[in-house]
Every structure is written in structure tokens, then in C-alpha cells.
């Protein structure tokens, strides 16, 4: 998650939060939408509001219904029950070609008989745009996606990542009000992906387009999105801003899905401003601040991020501390993740920045170390 | 090099002899001086000259060509439409019955197709002539086209059409600008198939043709019944020549396409 905090331009935070404004009109509204294929339910009674100028990310495991959701917005599938409103109007009677929506397909769906240039120009030509304007616009898109050299090629003559960029350029070309991107950057290398993410955010800032983007890369979701929706089996599990999703997940599923996390299961005991967690024989009780009401003896999961756990060679002064042996060290360049095995057999992950060269690392395999964290570092979850 | 084997050589010779000997004999005798087909009397091209002067044959050739071009074109349009509807409309009740009915004429004995068409034309009082042959040929070659086109459509990635719709095409534009260019090779083979079928059909044409229109196969058939003439041999040789030319040019075209594609791919690999 090293890049998560970095990428986001600040104006997104604090200022742009239409979902907290009770009078703001959503651009897209899903109202109790269910989509069934035969007797399989792909989207299950889903309701959500997406606002204008949002960068809305859909995150979820394969087959959870992300593409289906987008296809309903683009007009290729109709909801089995429920309604979808676009700017307040039911969109079900509007055919795909009349919707001010463009979609980038997960399979790219490039026209194999047309060159890269003509693929990108396709939508503009249908619009009846003057030739010169089309040319200028296509050139701009080619530049943006760094495909200038490949303009004359056919889709089968370029690489997978290049194809993905053509698909992206083609959907961007018409500058629609609503843009649906189904895994737009998955095939790109990290550097190009980050650059493209910033380009997308830039386009969004300039044109005010509303983006709905599917991604399997949670780092990407956190970088670009104004809000992230975590889905599972056709349902929305949590919809929040990336920071809330990361810092304050509402369920173990979300905590586990987004980023790396230690999950400690135990029995809660209300104590002061939070709970005490009794979780293993012979291990110290852990304290966690929480506003949620836990009953005495209720099952509780403490979710704590590895980077919020400090690692020491001597016993520290701290509310929560555990002692264990280093089992494994994952060196990731800028940070290292230490897997620390406790006497109870649990393995806790702790992360620290590699401020010194690797040869001068403080800890090594089999060292006995102390882990500590504050009582606000973790989140207590009921399920 | 593999070792030369007598067995291989013999089977190859026998196989080719079986296939091409009859045609070879036909071609050779078309250059025979004598009117008697089985007696060689020296080389001559006079039968070709006589053929060009034979109004009956020229008329029949013209009728055949007209019928083949018109009927295969109509059959291609109808067959492609039928294939598109069958592949695209998904499941509707009676789909299996419907598609079965489209393919049934494939296995129907030609005699029956011909007879039923004849009865129909008589029933509705349509004068038999070029029009009725065209209609009959369209009917039976349409299902061949639809088989060829639908096998291509099944593997056609539907999201391409969706992408076209998404970019503002009407369904018809999506078909014209995206689907049709991509399935064009199948449509063209369908047309060629229909054209060939129409060209060499004898049975159905015999049922549906009237005195005003006779196709080439019918003309050949009826004159052969009066005895094989060197003129027929000459005509057949010409037909063989035309077919050979067609096959060779078709394969040359497809080979050139393949080569161009490979070249493109190589360029792509170099500059990528
Ligand atoms: N046309 C269809 N007929 C039947 N089932 C379908 C159809 N389209 C999708 N599904 C099913 O609906 C579920 C959701 O599919 P969807 O394509 O939306 O998944 P996804 O979240 O986009 O997954 P991925 O991340 O792998 O792309 C899947 O289980 C899929 O098998
Ligand atoms: Mg998908």
C-alpha cells in the first residue's frame, strides 16, 4: 500500500464529497437492482448512488458481478428487477447507442479489420464530427496513450498492453459524460499504469467526466478513486472513500480484501473506552479503542495493519505488546515485512521502512523481537 | 528425403488416374478431328469453332450464368440474414425446429425439392422460365449459404457489435460496419458455393425450367442422350478450364492475403 497515500491529489479530499450532501442529485442511481442469468443471481438487490464527477471504483473478486453492473449501465443487459436512473430518468428504454455512456470492454473488443487509428476514430465518425476535428482528436488520443507509432497497425499486430491502450483511447475519444472502464490498465507495466492513472485523473479533473472503473488492483482503486465499492457475490459490502475503507473497514471481508492485515480473533470484554480482547492462552490481553458496543464474551476480530505494528529488540513501553521470533522476512525494497511467530503459534506481520541498507538490517531470522501498537491502531470488528 | 517407395508411388498414380483419367480423355478427344468420339483421327480445334457458332449452347450458357449469378446473390443475402437471426436471437421457443427447418433442404433429395417446386409454380400459375429456375436455385442454395455463414457467426465475438453500438452505431450500422466486413470471407465462400451449386444443377433445373429457358447442364444432358459429340467434349473442356482457373485464382488470392498478413506481423514484431 506504499503508493496509496501518495497518488491522490488533495482537492478530492474534504471538498468533493457529494455523497455526504443530502440535496446533491446523483448521476446514476441503482434502485434495488437484481440481475439473474437463468437461476444464477449475478447482481443481488443492489442499490447505490454515484454522483457526477466521481471516480467510482468497483473492487471485488472474480465473478462478483462487476462487469455485469457495467453492462447494465451501458445498456447491454437489462435488470431482472429494479430500476437504474441516469440523471433522474429511467434508462431502461434507451438503447446502448443512444446513451451518453462509453464503455471500455474487459476483452477490449477492438475491431480487427480496422487500424488503430480507425478504431479510435470510429465513434467520432459516427457522431458526424468534421474530418479535421476527428484527426486532431485521434492524434490527441494517440499521444495520450503513447500509440503514435502504431496508428497504422491492425489490432493483431500490436502487443497486449498496446491493445489495452487502444481500447482505452477509443472509449475516451468521444469524451462521454459517463465512462465505464472495465479493468483498463491491467496489462500495463507498473510505470505506465501509474502514468495512465494520473492521465485519467487529469482528464477527469479537466472534463468533469464521471468514471466508473473496475479493477483488480486495490492500489489502483485507492490511487484514483473518490469512492471505492467492495463487492462480493453480487452485493455491495462497503462503499467508502479509500482512506475510510482502509482505516475503518466495516467487516473482516473488507479488511482482508484491501491491503495486508493481521486478524486476531478472540472474546471481547468491555473496558473503559473500548474493549479488552482475550484471544489466546498465556498471551497478554489486547486493548482496542472502539465506539462499537461489544457484549461481554462476544466474538471479536481485531484487524490491524502490519505497518501500524512497531518492531523492537527490547521490551517497549506500550499498551499492546507481544513477544515472538522472526520466522520470515519479506524484503520489498522500500519496506520489509517481518513474519513474527508467537509462542501460541500465531504469526503476526509487522512492517517497517528500510531506512538503512539491507546489509545493516537490525533484525534477522530467528531473532526474538517485541511487537507493539497503540490502542487506536487496530479496528475491532464483529464479523 | 524420405525413401522412394514403390507402394507410395503406385497408390499415388492409381489415385490420380482414378480422379483425372476420365477428364484427361475428355480433353484429348475434344481435339479430335473425327466426328466419331472413340476414333482418333488427328489434332484439330474445329469443334471449338463449331461450338462458338452453336446458338443452342451459347443460349444455354448465357441462361446458366444469369441464373447462377442472380440466384447465388439472392441466396447469399437471404442465407446470411437467416444465419444471423438464428445465431443471434438466442433462445426462443421453437428455435430448434426453426433451425432444423432451415437445414432440412440440405438432406432433401433433389428430386423431391424439384418436384415440390414444380407443383408450387404450377399451382400459383407462374410461367416456367429463367425466373422459376432462379427461384428454385435460390431456395436450395440458401441453406448452404446459411450453414457456411452461421458457422462463422458462432465464433464471432459478440462484444465487437456491442462496442459498435456503444460508440453510437445503430444496429444496422453495427452490422454493416463491423460484422459484415469481418464475416465477409464466409459470405463470399457462401456465394461461391451457391454459384457452383447453381452452375452444375441438373435435376432441379429440369423440373423448374420451361421450354423458354434451358441451362447448360440440361443442354449437355439432352444432347448426350442422342450420342456424345466432340462438341460436347470441347464444351466440357472449356468448363474444366474455367473451373481450374477459378480454383487457382481463389487460392492465389487467399495465399496473397496470408502472405500479406505474415508480412504485417513481421513488421509489427520488428518495430514493436
Ligand atoms: N450472460 C451470462 N450468462 C450466465 N451467467 C453470466 C453471464 N454473464 C455473467 N454471468 C455470471 O455472472 C457472474 C458475474 O459475472 P461478471 O462478468 O459480472 O463478473 P466480474 O465481477 O466482472 O468478474 P471478473 O473480475 O472475472 O471480470 C459470473 O459468475 C458469471 O459467470
Ligand atoms: Mg469482469
XYZ file of C-alpha atoms and ligand atoms in Angstrom:
687
model
C 0.000 0.000 0.000
C 3.008 2.235 -0.256
C 1.560 4.321 -3.065
C -1.963 4.574 -1.805
C -1.494 7.679 0.228
C 0.770 9.337 -2.263
C -1.115 9.411 -5.532
C -4.266 11.249 -4.672
C -4.456 14.940 -5.428
C -5.632 16.724 -2.339
C -8.683 18.539 -3.772
C -10.518 15.215 -3.800
C -10.474 15.028 -0.091
C -12.612 17.195 2.076
C -14.002 19.339 -0.693
C -15.532 16.879 -3.155
C -17.946 14.763 -1.165
C -21.371 14.964 -2.786
C -22.424 11.689 -1.185
C -22.457 13.416 2.181
C -24.644 16.223 0.834
C -28.311 15.329 1.290
C -29.526 17.630 -1.504
C -26.975 16.565 -4.119
C -28.584 14.768 -7.077
C -26.846 11.532 -8.026
C -25.983 10.986 -11.678
C -26.576 7.260 -11.501
C -28.951 5.527 -9.172
C -29.307 1.782 -8.866
C -32.538 1.070 -7.053
C -32.854 -2.487 -5.774
C -31.370 -3.855 -8.962
C -31.264 -7.618 -9.336
C -29.866 -9.386 -12.383
C -30.376 -13.087 -12.882
C -28.954 -15.315 -15.586
C -31.285 -18.286 -15.514
C -31.380 -19.171 -11.851
C -27.976 -17.669 -11.124
C -28.107 -14.303 -9.400
C -25.261 -12.121 -10.644
C -26.441 -8.877 -9.016
C -28.425 -9.192 -5.839
C -30.786 -6.383 -4.804
C -28.159 -3.724 -5.210
C -28.752 -0.035 -4.525
C -26.191 2.664 -4.973
C -25.861 6.331 -5.882
C -22.970 7.567 -7.997
C -22.513 11.301 -8.329
C -21.413 13.491 -11.163
C -17.634 13.927 -11.487
C -16.993 10.955 -9.285
C -14.235 8.475 -9.899
C -16.003 5.412 -8.678
C -14.043 2.185 -8.368
C -15.521 -1.298 -8.226
C -13.392 -3.802 -6.436
C -14.154 -7.428 -5.842
C -13.151 -10.999 -6.548
C -13.549 -12.518 -9.996
C -17.150 -13.287 -10.874
C -18.714 -10.996 -8.282
C -20.693 -9.055 -10.876
C -18.587 -6.003 -11.696
C -18.799 -6.391 -15.449
C -22.496 -7.186 -15.225
C -23.072 -3.938 -13.336
C -21.287 -2.009 -16.072
C -23.091 -3.789 -18.868
C -26.376 -2.755 -17.325
C -25.204 0.854 -17.312
C -24.061 0.636 -20.927
C -27.345 -0.964 -21.949
C -26.253 -4.478 -22.924
C -28.145 -6.145 -20.101
C -31.440 -5.176 -18.569
C -32.030 -5.574 -14.842
C -34.291 -8.501 -13.978
C -35.930 -6.341 -11.334
C -35.271 -2.837 -10.071
C -34.512 0.366 -11.924
C -31.444 2.273 -12.984
C -31.766 6.042 -13.200
C -29.402 8.269 -15.126
C -29.773 11.911 -14.133
C -33.136 11.062 -12.663
C -34.569 9.246 -15.686
C -35.116 5.527 -16.032
C -32.627 4.380 -18.667
C -34.159 1.009 -19.455
C -35.947 2.137 -22.657
C -32.831 3.813 -24.072
C -30.769 1.605 -26.429
C -26.976 1.459 -25.952
C -26.243 3.657 -28.957
C -28.396 6.467 -27.584
C -26.799 6.505 -24.141
C -24.236 9.181 -23.363
C -22.092 6.413 -21.962
C -18.964 4.802 -23.349
C -17.529 1.565 -22.159
C -14.098 0.088 -22.365
C -14.530 -3.657 -22.621
C -12.634 -6.087 -20.472
C -11.920 -8.063 -23.642
C -11.047 -4.768 -25.425
C -13.393 -5.635 -28.346
C -11.169 -3.878 -30.869
C -12.373 -4.021 -34.453
C -9.903 -6.428 -36.083
C -10.476 -5.128 -39.605
C -9.676 -1.511 -38.713
C -6.339 0.083 -37.930
C -5.577 1.505 -34.515
C -6.313 4.938 -35.922
C -9.683 3.919 -37.351
C -10.613 2.107 -34.181
C -10.149 5.296 -32.217
C -11.879 7.389 -34.876
C -14.835 5.019 -35.111
C -17.090 6.683 -32.560
C -16.203 10.169 -33.741
C -17.135 9.311 -37.319
C -20.499 8.010 -36.194
C -21.046 11.296 -34.440
C -20.563 13.070 -37.754
C -17.641 15.107 -36.500
C -15.793 17.084 -39.221
C -12.776 15.248 -40.663
C -10.179 17.693 -39.384
C -11.558 17.600 -35.861
C -11.574 13.825 -35.925
C -7.953 13.822 -36.976
C -6.971 16.223 -34.219
C -8.873 14.271 -31.610
C -7.447 10.908 -32.675
C -3.927 12.338 -32.680
C -4.532 13.642 -29.185
C -5.718 10.228 -28.002
C -2.754 8.513 -29.657
C -0.414 10.870 -27.900
C -2.124 10.380 -24.586
C -1.846 6.609 -24.789
C 1.589 6.744 -26.460
C 0.458 4.884 -29.521
C 1.559 7.373 -32.201
C 3.915 4.888 -33.776
C 1.258 2.225 -34.058
C -1.548 4.234 -35.640
C -1.455 2.295 -38.924
C -1.238 -1.155 -37.394
C -4.098 -3.570 -37.110
C -5.014 -4.820 -33.635
C -3.416 -8.226 -34.276
C -0.094 -6.543 -34.968
C 0.351 -4.939 -31.581
C 1.064 -6.235 -28.107
C -1.492 -6.942 -25.403
C -0.705 -3.814 -23.447
C -0.868 -1.729 -26.609
C -4.259 -3.218 -27.402
C -5.476 -2.287 -23.983
C -4.374 1.278 -24.598
C -6.188 1.357 -27.930
C -9.362 0.223 -26.190
C -8.880 2.942 -23.606
C -8.221 5.587 -26.238
C -11.279 4.517 -28.201
C -13.567 4.865 -25.213
C -12.038 8.188 -24.184
C -12.216 9.686 -27.671
C -15.866 10.660 -27.569
C -15.443 12.371 -24.186
C -18.724 10.984 -22.862
C -20.454 12.180 -19.713
C -20.070 8.776 -18.174
C -17.155 6.489 -18.857
C -17.133 2.844 -17.856
C -13.696 1.278 -17.724
C -13.543 -2.462 -17.197
C -10.034 -3.178 -15.993
C -8.467 -0.503 -18.135
C -4.871 -0.840 -17.031
C -4.396 -4.474 -16.052
C -1.991 -5.365 -18.857
C 0.300 -2.381 -18.417
C 3.588 -2.336 -16.598
C 3.655 -0.545 -13.301
C 5.256 2.638 -14.540
C 2.924 3.049 -17.486
C -0.012 2.130 -15.306
C 0.769 4.856 -12.822
C 1.277 7.402 -15.573
C -2.019 6.423 -17.143
C -3.772 6.616 -13.793
C -2.631 10.189 -13.452
C -3.692 10.920 -17.018
C -7.133 9.572 -16.227
C -7.383 11.682 -13.114
C -6.221 14.641 -15.127
C -8.863 14.062 -17.807
C -11.420 13.720 -15.095
C -10.371 16.968 -13.487
C -10.441 18.802 -16.816
C -13.608 17.419 -18.343
C -15.649 16.565 -15.282
C -16.429 13.148 -16.733
C -17.840 10.633 -14.318
C -15.763 7.464 -14.229
C -16.809 4.037 -13.099
C -13.774 1.803 -13.142
C -13.356 -1.880 -12.431
C -10.041 -3.005 -11.145
C -8.422 -5.983 -9.502
C -5.625 -3.792 -8.288
C -6.623 -2.271 -4.977
C -3.691 0.066 -5.041
C -5.080 1.478 -8.267
C -8.539 1.795 -6.765
C -7.099 3.700 -3.840
C -4.994 5.934 -6.044
C -7.648 7.098 -8.456
C -10.995 6.685 -6.787
C -13.143 9.200 -4.999
C -15.027 6.256 -3.593
C -14.462 2.533 -3.711
C -17.157 -0.116 -3.653
C -16.157 -3.546 -2.459
C -18.385 -6.218 -3.945
C -18.917 -9.869 -3.250
C -21.356 -12.251 -4.909
C -23.457 -9.516 -6.456
C -23.731 -7.458 -3.303
C -22.051 -4.279 -2.154
C -20.146 -4.977 1.035
C -18.897 -1.474 1.704
C -18.814 1.802 -0.203
C -16.449 4.399 1.188
C -13.636 6.728 0.384
C -10.356 4.852 0.049
C -8.970 6.079 3.356
C -12.068 5.079 5.300
C -12.092 1.733 3.559
C -8.501 1.165 4.551
C -8.531 2.611 8.030
C -12.034 1.765 9.070
C -13.269 -1.344 7.282
C -16.649 -2.459 8.467
C -16.084 -6.186 8.138
C -13.327 -8.728 8.162
C -14.036 -9.360 4.461
C -13.226 -5.763 3.550
C -10.253 -5.524 5.882
C -8.841 -8.680 4.394
C -9.619 -7.717 0.802
C -7.998 -4.309 0.956
C -4.331 -4.420 1.765
C -2.463 -6.618 4.154
C -3.918 -7.178 7.596
C -3.433 -9.188 10.774
C -6.687 -10.656 12.030
C -6.809 -11.735 15.642
C -9.955 -13.479 16.786
C -10.970 -13.539 20.428
C -13.604 -12.747 23.021
C -14.371 -9.124 23.836
C -14.722 -7.651 27.277
C -15.863 -4.018 27.510
C -13.261 -1.962 29.289
C -13.043 1.802 29.541
C -13.275 3.469 26.129
C -13.037 0.205 24.231
C -12.605 -3.497 24.692
C -10.104 -5.951 26.027
C -9.529 -8.884 23.734
C -8.880 -12.277 25.256
C -7.525 -14.270 22.399
C -5.041 -16.964 23.419
C -3.945 -18.869 26.488
C -0.887 -17.320 28.037
C -0.879 -14.278 25.767
C -1.406 -10.782 27.099
C -4.844 -9.242 26.710
C -5.000 -6.707 23.877
C -6.795 -3.422 24.195
C -8.550 -1.667 21.356
C -10.382 1.611 21.389
C -13.779 1.359 19.749
C -17.141 3.062 19.815
C -18.949 -0.107 18.797
C -20.828 -1.797 21.608
C -19.438 -5.255 22.250
C -21.079 -7.547 24.786
C -19.092 -9.470 27.335
C -17.727 -12.602 25.712
C -18.830 -11.602 22.194
C -16.627 -12.819 19.382
C -14.450 -10.025 18.088
C -11.871 -9.758 15.323
C -9.083 -7.315 15.795
C -7.834 -6.120 12.410
C -4.510 -4.415 12.466
C -2.344 -3.344 9.543
C 1.282 -4.545 9.530
C 2.646 -1.025 9.088
C 0.962 0.050 12.308
C 2.926 -2.508 14.298
C 6.313 -1.412 15.531
C 9.126 -3.893 15.984
C 11.704 -3.660 18.785
C 14.622 -5.620 20.085
C 13.898 -4.683 23.719
C 10.590 -4.814 25.537
C 8.920 -1.457 24.830
C 6.637 0.697 26.940
C 3.307 0.138 25.255
C -0.289 -0.840 25.926
C -0.247 -3.716 23.449
C 2.867 -5.753 23.106
C 3.725 -9.279 22.081
C 6.957 -11.185 22.037
C 7.943 -13.652 19.346
C 10.544 -14.995 16.971
C 11.163 -13.831 13.417
C 10.020 -16.575 11.104
C 10.440 -14.885 7.783
C 11.404 -11.555 6.295
C 9.898 -10.356 3.030
C 12.135 -7.709 1.555
C 10.127 -5.372 -0.700
C 12.756 -2.736 -1.342
C 11.368 0.273 0.420
C 9.870 -1.745 3.247
C 10.297 -5.146 4.821
C 7.554 -7.334 6.221
C 8.538 -9.378 9.244
C 6.574 -12.508 9.980
C 6.803 -12.995 13.712
C 5.742 -16.260 15.276
C 4.304 -16.070 18.771
C 4.673 -18.883 21.322
C 0.934 -19.562 20.787
C 1.652 -20.403 17.157
C 0.023 -17.264 15.709
C 2.008 -15.402 13.070
C 1.829 -11.594 13.119
C 3.067 -9.454 10.266
C 4.852 -6.220 11.035
C 6.222 -3.798 8.510
C 8.963 -1.252 8.801
C 10.605 1.095 6.377
C 14.090 0.139 5.265
C 15.828 3.328 6.281
C 19.204 1.613 6.278
C 20.927 -0.532 3.674
C 19.897 -4.170 3.792
C 23.312 -5.342 4.982
C 22.899 -3.261 8.121
C 19.453 -4.542 8.992
C 18.717 -4.610 12.703
C 16.760 -7.854 12.756
C 17.347 -11.154 11.160
C 15.852 -14.629 11.071
C 15.185 -16.301 14.456
C 15.753 -13.081 16.406
C 13.470 -12.671 19.368
C 11.622 -9.393 18.978
C 8.858 -7.351 20.549
C 5.863 -6.073 18.655
C 3.806 -3.142 19.857
C 0.969 -0.914 18.780
C -1.277 1.700 20.242
C -4.855 1.033 21.243
C -6.147 3.144 18.335
C -4.101 1.307 15.694
C -6.441 -1.634 15.304
C -10.107 -1.944 14.412
C -12.478 -4.175 16.341
C -14.874 -5.973 14.025
C -17.894 -8.087 14.814
C -17.667 -10.216 11.687
C 14.424 -37.076 -48.093
C 12.111 -39.961 -47.427
C 12.965 -43.153 -49.209
C 11.201 -43.695 -52.505
C 8.708 -46.456 -52.050
C 7.000 -48.410 -54.788
C 3.914 -48.694 -52.721
C 3.551 -44.939 -52.308
C 4.236 -44.274 -55.956
C 1.695 -46.831 -57.078
C -1.066 -45.594 -54.817
C -0.409 -42.033 -55.864
C -0.542 -42.906 -59.553
C -3.646 -45.015 -59.178
C -5.410 -42.382 -57.116
C -4.703 -39.580 -59.549
C -5.502 -41.786 -62.501
C -8.838 -42.597 -60.966
C -9.589 -38.922 -60.446
C -8.239 -37.396 -63.613
C -8.109 -40.051 -66.330
C -11.743 -39.565 -67.398
C -11.210 -35.820 -67.651
C -7.968 -36.263 -69.492
C -9.616 -38.481 -72.084
C -12.377 -35.951 -72.481
C -9.903 -33.145 -73.035
C -7.874 -35.167 -75.529
C -10.876 -36.186 -77.583
C -12.114 -32.613 -77.718
C -9.201 -32.000 -80.071
C -10.093 -34.982 -82.250
C -10.548 -34.392 -85.959
C -13.095 -37.169 -86.347
C -16.766 -36.948 -85.514
C -16.561 -40.409 -84.004
C -15.647 -39.916 -80.410
C -13.766 -43.143 -79.932
C -11.578 -42.999 -83.018
C -8.566 -40.727 -83.055
C -8.098 -39.040 -86.429
C -5.595 -36.302 -85.777
C -5.446 -32.982 -83.978
C -7.903 -30.200 -84.698
C -9.650 -27.338 -82.961
C -12.586 -27.312 -85.302
C -15.122 -28.415 -82.643
C -14.327 -25.321 -80.656
C -15.123 -23.272 -83.699
C -18.385 -25.078 -84.237
C -19.260 -24.621 -80.597
C -18.974 -20.854 -80.909
C -21.401 -20.990 -83.785
C -23.877 -23.167 -81.934
C -26.720 -20.884 -80.844
C -28.284 -23.539 -78.628
C -25.200 -23.971 -76.476
C -24.441 -20.280 -76.297
C -28.002 -19.527 -75.215
C -27.883 -22.219 -72.578
C -24.546 -20.928 -71.274
C -25.957 -17.431 -71.011
C -29.053 -18.655 -69.164
C -26.924 -20.683 -66.765
C -24.654 -17.772 -65.999
C -27.586 -15.420 -65.446
C -29.351 -17.882 -63.184
C -26.199 -18.643 -61.209
C -25.270 -15.013 -60.582
C -28.765 -13.870 -59.643
C -29.750 -16.877 -57.563
C -26.468 -17.083 -55.653
C -26.647 -13.370 -54.862
C -30.193 -13.589 -53.551
C -29.362 -16.802 -51.697
C -26.363 -15.133 -50.073
C -28.442 -12.216 -48.815
C -31.245 -14.426 -47.527
C -28.935 -17.109 -46.161
C -26.802 -14.577 -44.304
C -29.906 -12.999 -42.824
C -31.241 -16.368 -41.721
C -27.891 -17.334 -40.200
C -27.678 -14.029 -38.375
C -31.141 -14.356 -36.909
C -30.569 -17.963 -35.874
C -27.210 -17.351 -34.236
C -28.103 -14.032 -32.655
C -31.633 -14.329 -31.451
C -30.581 -16.560 -28.590
C -33.126 -18.992 -27.320
C -36.714 -18.568 -28.307
C -39.319 -21.243 -28.227
C -39.190 -23.299 -31.380
C -35.634 -22.286 -32.234
C -34.508 -25.858 -32.766
C -37.451 -26.518 -35.041
C -36.736 -23.341 -36.950
C -33.051 -24.066 -37.470
C -33.845 -27.667 -38.339
C -36.218 -26.431 -40.985
C -33.550 -24.205 -42.486
C -31.113 -27.074 -42.789
C -33.595 -29.718 -43.940
C -33.256 -28.887 -47.660
C -29.577 -29.879 -47.352
C -30.513 -33.504 -46.986
C -33.728 -33.439 -49.007
C -33.385 -35.479 -52.235
C -33.151 -33.044 -55.098
C -35.896 -34.848 -56.945
C -38.305 -34.004 -54.172
C -37.220 -30.387 -53.953
C -37.577 -30.097 -57.704
C -40.947 -31.792 -57.811
C -42.419 -29.742 -54.990
C -41.206 -26.514 -56.552
C -42.689 -27.560 -59.852
C -46.051 -28.230 -58.207
C -45.884 -24.863 -56.477
C -45.116 -22.983 -59.681
C -47.934 -24.736 -61.490
C -50.222 -24.113 -58.541
C -49.672 -20.362 -58.489
C -49.650 -20.196 -62.254
C -46.102 -18.980 -62.696
C -44.797 -19.453 -66.228
C -41.711 -21.630 -66.132
C -38.575 -19.935 -67.398
C -35.488 -18.166 -66.106
C -37.436 -16.699 -63.189
C -38.567 -20.067 -61.879
C -35.070 -21.554 -62.131
C -33.682 -18.574 -60.238
C -36.301 -19.003 -57.534
C -35.657 -22.724 -57.268
C -31.887 -22.336 -57.100
C -32.195 -19.582 -54.518
C -34.359 -21.839 -52.400
C -31.999 -24.759 -52.284
C -28.676 -22.935 -52.192
C -29.798 -20.511 -49.495
C -29.477 -23.145 -46.787
C -25.921 -23.936 -47.870
C -25.024 -20.278 -47.512
C -26.674 -20.125 -44.141
C -24.695 -23.130 -42.902
C -21.397 -21.594 -44.007
C -22.186 -18.151 -42.592
C -23.614 -19.353 -39.308
C -20.561 -21.462 -38.556
C -18.531 -18.266 -38.872
C -21.000 -16.238 -36.820
C -20.910 -18.697 -33.942
C -17.240 -17.912 -33.353
C -17.797 -14.194 -33.891
C -17.088 -12.171 -30.758
C -20.334 -10.518 -29.930
C -18.730 -7.778 -27.889
C -17.477 -6.288 -31.170
C -21.050 -5.455 -32.077
C -21.686 -4.189 -28.598
C -18.664 -1.954 -28.886
C -20.033 -0.586 -32.150
C -23.400 0.116 -30.543
C -21.637 1.681 -27.608
C -19.811 4.029 -29.954
C -23.074 5.232 -31.449
C -23.925 2.828 -34.277
C -27.478 1.795 -34.917
C -27.828 -1.996 -35.051
C -27.839 -1.836 -38.853
C -24.677 0.281 -38.933
C -23.037 -2.093 -36.487
C -23.822 -4.951 -38.839
C -22.667 -3.092 -41.937
C -19.507 -1.561 -40.485
C -18.316 -4.258 -38.119
C -19.999 -7.630 -38.510
C -20.186 -7.810 -42.282
C -16.559 -6.852 -43.011
C -15.383 -9.435 -40.500
C -17.550 -12.281 -41.726
C -17.050 -11.273 -45.372
C -14.809 -14.259 -46.214
C -17.548 -16.637 -45.080
C -20.180 -14.703 -47.011
C -18.016 -14.827 -50.130
C -17.442 -18.565 -49.795
C -21.170 -18.926 -49.327
C -21.735 -17.040 -52.540
C -19.180 -19.142 -54.410
C -20.753 -22.313 -53.102
C -24.223 -21.181 -54.167
C -22.836 -20.138 -57.545
C -21.232 -23.525 -58.164
C -24.294 -25.400 -56.989
C -26.461 -23.428 -59.368
C -23.955 -23.823 -62.188
C -23.982 -27.612 -62.176
C -27.505 -28.322 -61.054
C -29.351 -30.568 -63.458
C -32.192 -32.153 -61.509
C -33.916 -29.135 -60.043
C -33.410 -27.104 -63.179
C -35.015 -29.867 -65.253
C -38.106 -29.713 -63.074
C -38.455 -25.971 -62.989
C -37.247 -24.886 -66.401
C -39.711 -24.309 -69.172
C -39.317 -24.517 -72.925
C -38.134 -20.893 -72.978
C -35.090 -21.492 -70.789
C -32.585 -24.307 -70.831
C -29.461 -24.388 -68.738
C -26.129 -25.697 -69.907
C -26.175 -28.913 -67.878
C -29.655 -29.623 -69.277
C -28.484 -28.941 -72.830
C -25.447 -31.178 -72.408
C -27.512 -33.916 -70.857
C -30.104 -33.880 -73.609
C -27.590 -33.843 -76.427
C -25.563 -36.637 -74.874
C -28.658 -38.770 -74.912
C -28.521 -38.506 -78.704
C -24.905 -39.571 -78.629
C -21.726 -37.966 -77.396
C -20.433 -35.417 -79.863
C -16.954 -33.893 -79.944
C -18.669 -30.556 -79.498
C -19.746 -31.594 -76.016
C -16.183 -32.608 -75.290
C -14.993 -29.180 -76.346
C -17.607 -27.509 -74.185
C -16.684 -29.633 -71.197
C -13.013 -28.867 -71.717
C -13.837 -25.183 -71.625
C -15.794 -25.692 -68.412
C -12.907 -27.599 -66.853
C -10.605 -24.763 -67.862
C -12.854 -22.147 -66.306
C -13.222 -24.083 -63.069
C -9.471 -24.712 -62.849
C -8.792 -21.041 -63.420
C -11.298 -20.129 -60.716
C -9.811 -22.505 -58.196
C -6.264 -21.369 -58.923
C -7.072 -17.682 -58.686
C -9.058 -18.179 -55.487
C -6.156 -19.992 -53.860
C -3.721 -17.369 -55.152
C -5.823 -14.612 -53.603
C -6.013 -16.330 -50.260
C -2.315 -17.129 -50.346
C -1.506 -13.498 -51.054
C -3.685 -12.424 -48.147
C -1.930 -14.859 -45.886
C 1.460 -13.627 -47.020
C 0.493 -10.016 -46.525
C -0.724 -10.814 -43.049
C 2.502 -12.602 -42.187
C 4.464 -9.689 -43.551
C 2.416 -7.309 -41.386
C 3.069 -9.429 -38.376
C 6.770 -9.452 -39.074
C 6.834 -5.688 -39.441
C 4.947 -5.474 -36.191
C 7.412 -7.731 -34.449
C 10.341 -5.703 -35.739
C 9.114 -2.266 -34.756
C 7.324 -3.158 -31.553
N -24.510 -13.987 -20.000
C -24.344 -14.663 -18.858
N -24.985 -15.820 -18.636
C -24.839 -16.501 -17.484
N -24.061 -16.113 -16.471
C -23.388 -14.966 -16.621
C -23.484 -14.183 -17.813
N -22.695 -13.088 -17.677
C -22.130 -13.201 -16.464
N -22.551 -14.312 -15.817
C -22.166 -14.748 -14.470
O -22.377 -13.662 -13.603
C -21.336 -13.574 -12.656
C -20.747 -12.185 -12.681
O -20.065 -12.004 -13.894
P -19.220 -10.716 -14.187
O -18.737 -10.813 -15.585
O -20.026 -9.525 -13.856
O -18.015 -10.891 -13.178
P -16.836 -9.888 -12.868
O -17.043 -9.370 -11.496
O -16.702 -8.885 -13.952
O -15.597 -10.868 -12.854
P -14.108 -10.636 -13.412
O -13.399 -9.845 -12.385
O -13.561 -12.015 -13.514
O -14.211 -9.944 -14.721
C -20.326 -14.642 -13.006
O -20.477 -15.703 -12.099
C -20.697 -15.068 -14.396
O -20.462 -16.442 -14.564
Mg -15.357 -8.595 -15.453
